[in-house]
Amino acid sequence: MSKGLDDMMMKVFPDAMNNRRQGKCPFCGKLINPDEEFRDQLSVKEYHISGLCQKCQDEVFKEPTEEY
């Protein structure tokens, strides 16, 4: 992440960015061990982008249910 983008994200999402810097999921705050946390390489790739743990990735990317 570029310095400018990192600074902007810190201003907008300070708690999430602090969690991520500490190796925690920005959504739930769980401490992440990247060697044990993820089920596949796609999840590892997403972790490097967003910092999300597997459980939060599953929630964010789950298939929508059709409820009317």
Tab-separated table of C-alpha atoms in Angstrom:
chain	number	residue	atom	x	y	z
A	1	MET	CA	0.000	0.000	0.000
A	2	SER	CA	1.384	3.428	-0.911
A	3	LYS	CA	2.153	5.908	1.860
A	4	GLY	CA	-0.607	8.300	0.742
A	5	LEU	CA	-3.227	5.560	0.569
A	6	ASP	CA	-2.086	4.164	3.914
A	7	ASP	CA	-2.401	7.615	5.520
A	8	MET	CA	-5.884	8.119	4.060
A	9	MET	CA	-7.042	4.660	5.212
A	10	MET	CA	-5.699	5.380	8.705
A	11	LYS	CA	-7.775	8.576	8.889
A	12	VAL	CA	-10.955	6.888	7.661
A	13	PHE	CA	-10.593	3.475	9.365
A	14	PRO	CA	-8.165	3.903	12.292
A	15	ASP	CA	-9.267	0.846	14.298
A	16	ALA	CA	-9.230	-1.471	11.282
A	17	MET	CA	-5.817	-0.212	10.168
A	18	ASN	CA	-4.367	-0.574	13.667
A	19	ASN	CA	-5.678	-4.147	13.814
A	20	ARG	CA	-4.145	-4.939	10.437
A	21	ARG	CA	-0.772	-3.473	11.445
A	22	GLN	CA	-0.824	-5.724	14.522
A	23	GLY	CA	-1.506	-8.837	12.426
A	24	LYS	CA	-5.191	-8.898	13.348
A	25	CYS	CA	-8.253	-9.078	11.138
A	26	PRO	CA	-9.501	-5.530	10.513
A	27	PHE	CA	-13.141	-6.673	10.867
A	28	CYS	CA	-13.191	-8.997	13.891
A	29	GLY	CA	-9.812	-8.311	15.530
A	30	LYS	CA	-8.720	-11.967	15.547
A	31	LEU	CA	-4.941	-12.480	15.609
A	32	ILE	CA	-4.044	-14.153	12.305
A	33	ASN	CA	-1.386	-16.800	11.701
A	34	PRO	CA	-1.150	-16.755	7.880
A	35	ASP	CA	0.575	-20.164	7.807
A	36	GLU	CA	-2.434	-21.862	9.435
A	37	GLU	CA	-5.446	-19.620	8.818
A	38	PHE	CA	-6.356	-20.030	5.165
A	39	ARG	CA	-7.867	-22.902	3.199
A	40	ASP	CA	-6.457	-22.052	-0.239
A	41	GLN	CA	-4.148	-19.725	-2.145
A	42	LEU	CA	-7.002	-17.451	-3.202
A	43	SER	CA	-7.774	-16.803	0.472
A	44	VAL	CA	-4.093	-16.070	1.145
A	45	LYS	CA	-4.079	-13.636	-1.772
A	46	GLU	CA	-7.177	-11.880	-0.403
A	47	TYR	CA	-5.537	-11.707	3.037
A	48	HIS	CA	-2.591	-9.818	1.531
A	49	ILE	CA	-5.034	-7.364	-0.071
A	50	SER	CA	-7.556	-6.842	2.738
A	51	GLY	CA	-6.068	-8.388	5.874
A	52	LEU	CA	-9.278	-10.359	6.506
A	53	CYS	CA	-9.247	-13.702	8.356
A	54	GLN	CA	-10.828	-16.748	6.701
A	55	LYS	CA	-14.092	-16.435	8.647
A	56	CYS	CA	-14.563	-12.776	7.673
A	57	GLN	CA	-13.641	-13.529	4.056
A	58	ASP	CA	-16.296	-16.237	4.049
A	59	GLU	CA	-18.873	-13.726	5.311
A	60	VAL	CA	-17.905	-11.002	2.850
A	61	PHE	CA	-17.782	-13.282	-0.189
A	62	LYS	CA	-20.631	-15.674	0.593
A	63	GLU	CA	-23.264	-16.315	-2.035
A	64	PRO	CA	-26.274	-14.061	-1.548
A	65	THR	CA	-29.458	-15.732	-0.467
A	66	GLU	CA	-32.669	-14.899	-2.229
A	67	GLU	CA	-34.997	-13.751	0.504
A	68	TYR	CA	-38.131	-11.852	-0.400
